[in-house]
Tab-separated table of C-alpha atoms in Angstrom:
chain	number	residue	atom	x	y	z
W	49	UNK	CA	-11.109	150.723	52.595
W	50	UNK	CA	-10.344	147.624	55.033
W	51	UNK	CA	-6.365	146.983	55.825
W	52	UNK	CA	-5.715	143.633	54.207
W	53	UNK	CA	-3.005	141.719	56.536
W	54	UNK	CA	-1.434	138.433	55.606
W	55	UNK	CA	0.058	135.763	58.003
W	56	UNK	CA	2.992	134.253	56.408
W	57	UNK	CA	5.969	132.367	57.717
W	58	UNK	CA	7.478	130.482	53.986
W	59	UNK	CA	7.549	127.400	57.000
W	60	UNK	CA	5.322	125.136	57.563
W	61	UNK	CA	3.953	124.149	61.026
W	62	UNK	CA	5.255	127.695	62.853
W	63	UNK	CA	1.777	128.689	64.061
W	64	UNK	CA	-0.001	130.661	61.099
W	65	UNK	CA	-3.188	129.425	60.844
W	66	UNK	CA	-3.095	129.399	64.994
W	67	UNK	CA	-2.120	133.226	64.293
W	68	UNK	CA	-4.339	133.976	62.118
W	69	UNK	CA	-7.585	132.651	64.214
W	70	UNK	CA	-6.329	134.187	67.238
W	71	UNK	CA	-5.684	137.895	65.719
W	72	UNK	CA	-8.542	138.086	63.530
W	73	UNK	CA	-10.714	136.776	66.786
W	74	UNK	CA	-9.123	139.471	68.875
W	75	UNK	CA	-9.320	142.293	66.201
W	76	UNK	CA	-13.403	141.263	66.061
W	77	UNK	CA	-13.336	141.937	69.537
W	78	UNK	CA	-11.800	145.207	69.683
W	79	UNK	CA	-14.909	145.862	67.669
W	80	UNK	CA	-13.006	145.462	64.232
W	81	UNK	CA	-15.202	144.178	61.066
W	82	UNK	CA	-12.812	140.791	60.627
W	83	UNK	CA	-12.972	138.729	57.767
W	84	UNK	CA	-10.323	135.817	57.739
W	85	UNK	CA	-9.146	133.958	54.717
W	86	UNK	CA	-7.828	130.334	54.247
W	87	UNK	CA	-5.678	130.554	51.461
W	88	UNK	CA	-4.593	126.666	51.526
W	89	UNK	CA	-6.478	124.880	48.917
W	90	UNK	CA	-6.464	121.239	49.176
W	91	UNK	CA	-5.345	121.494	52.715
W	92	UNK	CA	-7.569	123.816	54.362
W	93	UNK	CA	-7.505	124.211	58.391
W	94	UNK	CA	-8.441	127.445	59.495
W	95	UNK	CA	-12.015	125.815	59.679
W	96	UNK	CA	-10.922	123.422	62.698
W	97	UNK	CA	-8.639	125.729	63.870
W	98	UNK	CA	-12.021	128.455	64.101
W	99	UNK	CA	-14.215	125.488	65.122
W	100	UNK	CA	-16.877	125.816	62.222
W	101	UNK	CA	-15.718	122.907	60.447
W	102	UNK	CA	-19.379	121.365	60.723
W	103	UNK	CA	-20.753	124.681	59.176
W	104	UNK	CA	-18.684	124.762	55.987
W	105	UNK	CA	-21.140	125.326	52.927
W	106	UNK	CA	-19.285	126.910	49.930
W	107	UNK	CA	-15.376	127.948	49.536
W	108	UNK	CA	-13.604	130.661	48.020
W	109	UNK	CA	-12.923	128.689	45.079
W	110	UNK	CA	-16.492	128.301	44.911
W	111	UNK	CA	-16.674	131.929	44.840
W	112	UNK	CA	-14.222	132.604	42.442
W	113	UNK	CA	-16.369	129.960	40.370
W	114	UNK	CA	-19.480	131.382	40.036
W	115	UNK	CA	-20.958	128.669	41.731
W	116	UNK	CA	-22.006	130.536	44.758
W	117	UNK	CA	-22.036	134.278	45.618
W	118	UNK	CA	-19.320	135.701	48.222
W	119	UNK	CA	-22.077	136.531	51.440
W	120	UNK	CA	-23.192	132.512	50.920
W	121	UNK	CA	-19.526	131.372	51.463
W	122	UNK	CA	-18.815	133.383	54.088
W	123	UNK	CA	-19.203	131.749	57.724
W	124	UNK	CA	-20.348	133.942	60.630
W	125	UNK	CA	-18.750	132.792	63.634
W	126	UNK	CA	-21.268	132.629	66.755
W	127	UNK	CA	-19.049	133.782	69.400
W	128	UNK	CA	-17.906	137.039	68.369
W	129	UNK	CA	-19.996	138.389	66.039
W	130	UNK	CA	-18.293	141.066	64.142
W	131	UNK	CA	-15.864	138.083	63.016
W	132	UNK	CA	-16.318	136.250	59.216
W	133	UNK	CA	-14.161	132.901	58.207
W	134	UNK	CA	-13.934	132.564	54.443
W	135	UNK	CA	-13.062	129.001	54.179
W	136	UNK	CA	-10.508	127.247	51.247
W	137	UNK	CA	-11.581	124.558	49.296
W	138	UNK	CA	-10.635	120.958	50.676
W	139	UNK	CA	-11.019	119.115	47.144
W	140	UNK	CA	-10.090	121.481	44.183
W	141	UNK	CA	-6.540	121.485	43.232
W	142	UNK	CA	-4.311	124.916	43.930
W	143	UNK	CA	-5.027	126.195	39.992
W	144	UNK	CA	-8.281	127.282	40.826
W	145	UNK	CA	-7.325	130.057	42.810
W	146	UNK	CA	-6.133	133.101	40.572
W	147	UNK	CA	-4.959	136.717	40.842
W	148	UNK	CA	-8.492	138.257	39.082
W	149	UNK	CA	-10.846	135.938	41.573
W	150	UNK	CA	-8.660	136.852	44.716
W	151	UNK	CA	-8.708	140.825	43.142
W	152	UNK	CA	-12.451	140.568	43.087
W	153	UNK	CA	-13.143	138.663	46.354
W	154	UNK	CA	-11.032	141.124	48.297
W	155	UNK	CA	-12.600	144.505	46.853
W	156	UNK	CA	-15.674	142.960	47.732
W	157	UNK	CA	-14.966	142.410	51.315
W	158	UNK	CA	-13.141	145.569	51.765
W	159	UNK	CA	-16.816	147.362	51.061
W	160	UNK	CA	-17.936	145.762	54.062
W	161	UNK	CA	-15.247	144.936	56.424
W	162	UNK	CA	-12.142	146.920	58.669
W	163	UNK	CA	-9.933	144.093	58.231
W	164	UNK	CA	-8.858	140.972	55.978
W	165	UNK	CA	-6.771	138.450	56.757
W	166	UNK	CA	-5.322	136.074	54.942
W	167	UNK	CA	-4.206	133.146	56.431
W	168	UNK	CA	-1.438	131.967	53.977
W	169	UNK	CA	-0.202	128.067	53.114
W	170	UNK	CA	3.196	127.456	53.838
W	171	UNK	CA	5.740	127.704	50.985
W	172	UNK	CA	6.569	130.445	48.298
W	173	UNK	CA	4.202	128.805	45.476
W	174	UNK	CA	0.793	130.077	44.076
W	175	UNK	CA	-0.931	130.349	46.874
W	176	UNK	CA	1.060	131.634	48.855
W	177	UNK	CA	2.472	133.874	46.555
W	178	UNK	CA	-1.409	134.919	46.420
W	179	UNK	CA	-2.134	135.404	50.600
W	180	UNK	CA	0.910	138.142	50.238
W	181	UNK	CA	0.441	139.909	46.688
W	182	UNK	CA	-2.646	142.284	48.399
W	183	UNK	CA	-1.088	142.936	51.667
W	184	UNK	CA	-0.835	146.433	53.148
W	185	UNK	CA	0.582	144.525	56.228
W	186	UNK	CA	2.303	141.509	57.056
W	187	UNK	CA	2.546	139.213	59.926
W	188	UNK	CA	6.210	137.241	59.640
W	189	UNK	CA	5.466	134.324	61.797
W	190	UNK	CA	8.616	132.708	63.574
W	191	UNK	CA	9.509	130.000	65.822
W	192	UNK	CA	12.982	130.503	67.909
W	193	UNK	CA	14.563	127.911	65.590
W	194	UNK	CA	17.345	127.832	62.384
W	195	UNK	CA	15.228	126.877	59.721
W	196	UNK	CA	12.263	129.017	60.690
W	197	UNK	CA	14.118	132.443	60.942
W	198	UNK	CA	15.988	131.296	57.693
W	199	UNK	CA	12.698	131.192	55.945
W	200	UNK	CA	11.188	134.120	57.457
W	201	UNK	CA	14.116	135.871	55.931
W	202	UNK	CA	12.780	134.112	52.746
W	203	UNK	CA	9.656	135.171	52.902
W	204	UNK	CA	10.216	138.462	53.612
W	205	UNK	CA	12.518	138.958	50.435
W	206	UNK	CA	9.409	137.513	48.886
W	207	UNK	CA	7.006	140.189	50.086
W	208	UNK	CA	9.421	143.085	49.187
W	209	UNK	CA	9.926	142.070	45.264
W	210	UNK	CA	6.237	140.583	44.584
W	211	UNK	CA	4.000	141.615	46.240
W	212	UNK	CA	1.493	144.003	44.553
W	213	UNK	CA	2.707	147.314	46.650
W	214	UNK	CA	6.252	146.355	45.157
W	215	UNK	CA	4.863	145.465	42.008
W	216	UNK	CA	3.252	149.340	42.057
W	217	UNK	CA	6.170	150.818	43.416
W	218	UNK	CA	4.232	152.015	46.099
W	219	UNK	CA	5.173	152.266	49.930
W	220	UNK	CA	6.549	148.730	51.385
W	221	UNK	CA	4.033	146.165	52.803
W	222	UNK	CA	4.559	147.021	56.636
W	223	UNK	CA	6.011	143.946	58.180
W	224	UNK	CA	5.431	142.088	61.905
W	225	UNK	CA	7.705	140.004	63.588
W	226	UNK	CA	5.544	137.313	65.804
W	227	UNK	CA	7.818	135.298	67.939
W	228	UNK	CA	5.802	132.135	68.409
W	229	UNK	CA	6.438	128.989	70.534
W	230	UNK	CA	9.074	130.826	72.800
W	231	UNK	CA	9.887	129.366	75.597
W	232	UNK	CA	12.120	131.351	77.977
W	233	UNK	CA	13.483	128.565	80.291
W	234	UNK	CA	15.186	126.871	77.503
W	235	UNK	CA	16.280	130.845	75.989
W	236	UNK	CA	17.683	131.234	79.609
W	237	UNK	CA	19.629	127.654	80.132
W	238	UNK	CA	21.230	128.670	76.354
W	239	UNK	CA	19.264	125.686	74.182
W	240	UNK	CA	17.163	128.514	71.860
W	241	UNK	CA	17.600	131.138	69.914
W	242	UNK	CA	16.689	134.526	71.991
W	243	UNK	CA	14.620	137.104	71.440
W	244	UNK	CA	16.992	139.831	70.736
W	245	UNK	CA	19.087	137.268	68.057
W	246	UNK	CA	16.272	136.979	66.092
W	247	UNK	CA	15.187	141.012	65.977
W	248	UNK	CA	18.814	141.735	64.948
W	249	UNK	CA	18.464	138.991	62.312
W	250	UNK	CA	15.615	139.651	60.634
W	251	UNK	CA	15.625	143.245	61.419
W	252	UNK	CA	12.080	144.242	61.700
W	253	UNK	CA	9.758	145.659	63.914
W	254	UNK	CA	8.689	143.105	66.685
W	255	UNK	CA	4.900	142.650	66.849
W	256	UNK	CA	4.793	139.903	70.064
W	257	UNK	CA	6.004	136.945	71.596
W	258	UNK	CA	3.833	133.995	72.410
W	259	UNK	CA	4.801	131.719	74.984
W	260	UNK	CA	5.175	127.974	74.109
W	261	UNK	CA	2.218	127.298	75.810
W	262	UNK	CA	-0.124	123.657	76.689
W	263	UNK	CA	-3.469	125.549	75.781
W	264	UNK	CA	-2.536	126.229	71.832
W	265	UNK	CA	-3.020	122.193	71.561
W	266	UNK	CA	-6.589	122.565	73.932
W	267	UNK	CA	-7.387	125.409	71.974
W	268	UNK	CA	-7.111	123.359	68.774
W	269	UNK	CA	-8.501	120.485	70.307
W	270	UNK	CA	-11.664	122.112	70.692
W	271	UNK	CA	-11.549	123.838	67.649
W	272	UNK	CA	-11.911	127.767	70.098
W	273	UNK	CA	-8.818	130.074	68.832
W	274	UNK	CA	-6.764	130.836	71.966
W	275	UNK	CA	-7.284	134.360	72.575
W	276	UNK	CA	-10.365	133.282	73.822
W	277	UNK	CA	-9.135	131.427	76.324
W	278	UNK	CA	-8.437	134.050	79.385
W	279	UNK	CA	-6.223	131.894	81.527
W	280	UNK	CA	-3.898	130.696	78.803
W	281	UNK	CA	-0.589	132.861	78.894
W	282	UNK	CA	-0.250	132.631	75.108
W	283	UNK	CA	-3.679	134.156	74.538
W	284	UNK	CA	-3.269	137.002	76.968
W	285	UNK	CA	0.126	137.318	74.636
W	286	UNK	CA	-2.210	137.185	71.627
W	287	UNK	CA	-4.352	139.967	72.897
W	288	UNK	CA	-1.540	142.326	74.021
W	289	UNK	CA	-0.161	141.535	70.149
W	290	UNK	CA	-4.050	142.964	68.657
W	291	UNK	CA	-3.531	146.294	71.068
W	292	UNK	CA	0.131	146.698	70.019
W	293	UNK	CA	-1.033	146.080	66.319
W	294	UNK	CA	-3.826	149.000	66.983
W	295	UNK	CA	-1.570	151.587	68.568
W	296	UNK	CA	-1.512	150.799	72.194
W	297	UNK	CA	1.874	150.881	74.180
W	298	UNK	CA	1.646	147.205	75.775
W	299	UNK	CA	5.000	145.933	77.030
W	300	UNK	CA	5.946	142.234	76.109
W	301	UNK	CA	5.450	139.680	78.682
W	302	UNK	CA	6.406	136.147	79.309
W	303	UNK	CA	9.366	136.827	77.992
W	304	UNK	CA	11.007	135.584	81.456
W	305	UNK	CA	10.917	131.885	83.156
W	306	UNK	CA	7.752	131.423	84.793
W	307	UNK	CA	8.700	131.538	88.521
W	308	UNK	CA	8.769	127.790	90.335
W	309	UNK	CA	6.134	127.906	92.557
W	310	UNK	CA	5.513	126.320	95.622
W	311	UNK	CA	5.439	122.575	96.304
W	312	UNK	CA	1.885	122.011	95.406
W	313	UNK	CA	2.201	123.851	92.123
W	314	UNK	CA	5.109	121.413	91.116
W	315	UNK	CA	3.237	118.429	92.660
W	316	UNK	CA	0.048	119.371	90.456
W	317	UNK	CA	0.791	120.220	87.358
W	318	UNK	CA	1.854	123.828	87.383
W	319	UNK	CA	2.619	123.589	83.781
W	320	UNK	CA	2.816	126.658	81.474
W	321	UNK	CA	-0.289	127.480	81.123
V	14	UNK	CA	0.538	134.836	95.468
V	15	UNK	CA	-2.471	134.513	98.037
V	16	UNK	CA	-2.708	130.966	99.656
V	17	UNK	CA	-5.942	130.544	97.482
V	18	UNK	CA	-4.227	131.068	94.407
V	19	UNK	CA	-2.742	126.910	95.529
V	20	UNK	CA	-6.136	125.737	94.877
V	21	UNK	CA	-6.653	127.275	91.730
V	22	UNK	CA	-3.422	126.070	89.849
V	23	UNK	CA	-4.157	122.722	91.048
V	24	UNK	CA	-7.763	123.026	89.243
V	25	UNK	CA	-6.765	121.621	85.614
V	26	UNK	CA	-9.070	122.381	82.524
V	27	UNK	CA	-10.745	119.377	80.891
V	28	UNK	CA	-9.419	117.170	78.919
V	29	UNK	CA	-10.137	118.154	75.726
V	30	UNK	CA	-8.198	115.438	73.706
V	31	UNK	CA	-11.272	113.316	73.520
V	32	UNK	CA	-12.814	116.106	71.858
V	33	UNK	CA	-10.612	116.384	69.456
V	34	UNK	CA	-10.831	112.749	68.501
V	35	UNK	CA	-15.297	113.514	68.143
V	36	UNK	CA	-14.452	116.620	65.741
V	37	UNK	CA	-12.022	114.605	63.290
V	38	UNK	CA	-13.782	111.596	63.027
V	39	UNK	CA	-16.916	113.703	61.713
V	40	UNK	CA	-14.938	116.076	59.707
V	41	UNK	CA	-12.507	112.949	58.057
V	42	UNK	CA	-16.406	110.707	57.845
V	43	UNK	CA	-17.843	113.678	55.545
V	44	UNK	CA	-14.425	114.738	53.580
V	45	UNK	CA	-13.927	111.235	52.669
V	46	UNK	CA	-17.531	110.829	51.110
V	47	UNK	CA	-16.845	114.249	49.390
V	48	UNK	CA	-13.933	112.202	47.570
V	49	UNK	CA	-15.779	110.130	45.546
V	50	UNK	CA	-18.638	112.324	44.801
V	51	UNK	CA	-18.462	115.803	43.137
V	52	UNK	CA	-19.452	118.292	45.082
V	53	UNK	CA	-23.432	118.733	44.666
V	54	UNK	CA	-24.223	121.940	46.726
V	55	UNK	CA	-23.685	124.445	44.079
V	56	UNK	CA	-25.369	122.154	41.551
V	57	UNK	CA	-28.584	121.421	44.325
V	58	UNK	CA	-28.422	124.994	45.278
V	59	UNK	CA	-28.606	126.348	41.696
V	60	UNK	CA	-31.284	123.701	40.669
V	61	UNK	CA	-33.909	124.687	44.064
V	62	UNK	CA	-33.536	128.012	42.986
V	63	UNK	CA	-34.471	127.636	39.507
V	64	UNK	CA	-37.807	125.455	40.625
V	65	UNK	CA	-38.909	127.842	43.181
V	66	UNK	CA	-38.389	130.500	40.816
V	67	UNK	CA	-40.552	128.806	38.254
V	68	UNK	CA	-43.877	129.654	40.861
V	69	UNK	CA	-42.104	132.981	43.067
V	70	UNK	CA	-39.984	135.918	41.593
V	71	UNK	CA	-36.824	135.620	43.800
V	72	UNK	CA	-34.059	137.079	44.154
V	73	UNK	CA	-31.129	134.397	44.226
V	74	UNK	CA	-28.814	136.744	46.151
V	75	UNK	CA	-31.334	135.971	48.812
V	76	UNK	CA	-30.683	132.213	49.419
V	77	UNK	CA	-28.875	131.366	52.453
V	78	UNK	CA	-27.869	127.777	52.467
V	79	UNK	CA	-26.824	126.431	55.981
V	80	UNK	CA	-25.453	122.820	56.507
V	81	UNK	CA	-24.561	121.194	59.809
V	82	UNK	CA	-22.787	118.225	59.489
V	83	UNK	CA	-23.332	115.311	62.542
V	84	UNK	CA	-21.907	111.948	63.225
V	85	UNK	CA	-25.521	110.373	62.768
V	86	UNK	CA	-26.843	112.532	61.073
V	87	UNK	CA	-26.751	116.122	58.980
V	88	UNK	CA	-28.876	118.713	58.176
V	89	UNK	CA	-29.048	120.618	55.402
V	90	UNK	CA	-31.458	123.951	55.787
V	91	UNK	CA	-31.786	126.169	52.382
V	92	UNK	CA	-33.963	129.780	53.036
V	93	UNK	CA	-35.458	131.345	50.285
V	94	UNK	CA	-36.627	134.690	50.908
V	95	UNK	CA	-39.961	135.213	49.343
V	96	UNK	CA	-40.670	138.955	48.129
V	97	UNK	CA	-43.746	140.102	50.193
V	98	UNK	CA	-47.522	140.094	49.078
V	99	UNK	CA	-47.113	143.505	47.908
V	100	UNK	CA	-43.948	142.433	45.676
V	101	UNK	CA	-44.204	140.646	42.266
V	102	UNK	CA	-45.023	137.526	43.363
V	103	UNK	CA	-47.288	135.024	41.383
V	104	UNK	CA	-50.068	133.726	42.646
């Protein structure tokens, strides 16, 4: 049976779909079977965010359809290869998605792959309400920021009363807290929210901290999640995040002010990397 | 921090904005075509199937239909696996 995980946040714009390539690229590398799901029909994203945007043949509404069969939709990405994108459909409206189709589509995959994620829109309506309502596991993404904890909270009120574990009365979806877009200069000089506020707020387990970071925008650019980029502090972050998430004792990092540097750093562009 | 270690932070990745720019432009080109038209590939897919069909038993679980979509151009590559000579194909 795989472990189906959705990446939620109830705000827009926090980093999911980011997330959502990144850990499902890093759990295919660890040698997981990874299947990742956009659940934001009309707006899909993951596609650009997983650079096969060009390769895009059939959707999960598609699926759900009839109108092709669930191995056709899937895309098999060409860099890591135990790693499947199931993309959303860019042109039906958000109806098309229900509960049965989702059911079916995910008992499907589960016969073939470790993990599913589901990359969830932004909101608490139907489709995000369906990203959550199959989750063993939850990834509560949050930016160090009023509104985003606020809707974390939200969400993860959401998760405990409807999602289908509650619905069963079985044991709780396991929740995550990712930290994304922290940047520890501005936690230090007192302009954001720290670490430690937003654990004690939300009160659950902490998953990672990314770094705000220049090379989540390159890694979009180019349409590579960021994990695969070694050099980038956010994707070392990411990868540290997949080996916590797997049962490895990883301290957090970057949770300090990058040191100065020396003249020539500052000169050139020692930017966080 | 090695003296070396100078050199390399000074060595800045590519720009990639430029790239960016190539990817949406080719992605927005095809989306907005897709807005006026219904979406054919299921239809196409479904209708190649049943012609081949009419001269080779297939099986339509095996049809893999690939499409790479270009600024200038786009390919569309549809494989239908044949069953072998030993299978029940017609001649």
């Amino acid at each position: 049976m795989a472990e189906v995980i959705v990446v939620t946040s109830g705000k827009g714009g926090v980093g999911k779909t980011t997330t959502s390539a990144a850990f499902a690229t890093g759990l295919a590398q660890r040698n997981k079977k990874t299947v990742v799901i956009d659940f934001d029909v009309g707006l899909r994203n993951l596609d650009l965010i997983m650079g096969v945007e060009r390769r895009v043949v059939f959707d999960i509404v598609n699926v759900i359809q009839g109108e092709a069969r669930l191995n056709q939709a899937l895309i098999r990405d060409k860099r890591v290869d135990t790693l499947s994108i199931l993309p959303a459909s860019q042109t039906r409206d958000k109806d098309a998605l229900t509960k049965e189709g989702v059911q079916q589509i995910i008992e499907e995959l589960s016969k073939e792959f470790d993990y599913i994620l589901c990359d969830s829109p932004a909101g608490i309506e139907k489709g995000a309400l369906l990203a959550l309502y199959f989750a063993d596991q939850a990834i509560v993404v949050t930016n160090p920021e009023v509104s985003s904890v606020r809707d974390s909270d939200r969400i993860l009120g959401v998760l405990q009363s409807k999602s289908k574990r509650a619905e069963d009365k079985r044991e709780k979806v396991k929740e995550h807290l990712l930290v994304t877009r922290y940047d520890p200069g501005r936690v230090e000089r007192g302009e954001m929210l720290k670490l430690d506020d937003i654990q004690e707020i939300l009160a659950i387990p902490l998953l990672g901290v990314i770094p705000e970071s220049e090379s989540v925008l390159r890694a979009s650019n180019t349409g590579m999640p960021v994990i695969l980029d070694p050099e980038s502090t956010a994707g070392q972050a990411y990868k540290d995040t997949v080996g916590r998430f797997l049962g490895e004792n990883l301290p957090h990092r970057f949770l300090d002010p990058a040191k100065k540097g020396g003249l020539f750093k500052r000169l050139f562009g020692g930017r966080t990397a | 921090m090695s003296w070396l270690d100078l050199f390399r932070s000074t060595r800045k990745p590519p720009a990639s904005a430029g790239l960016a720019r190539e990817r949406l432009q080719i992605v927005l080109a095809h989306e907005r075509i897709g807005r006026t038209r219904e979406d054919f590939l299921p239809k196409l897919q479904a209708e190649l199937v049943a012609v081949v069909a009419r001269y080779v038993a297939i099986d339509p679980g095996r049809v893999v239909v690939n499409v790479d979509r270009g600024g200038d151009m786009s390919t569309l590559a549809i494989e239908i696996e044949l069953p072998g000579a030993g299978g029940p194909a017609r001649r």
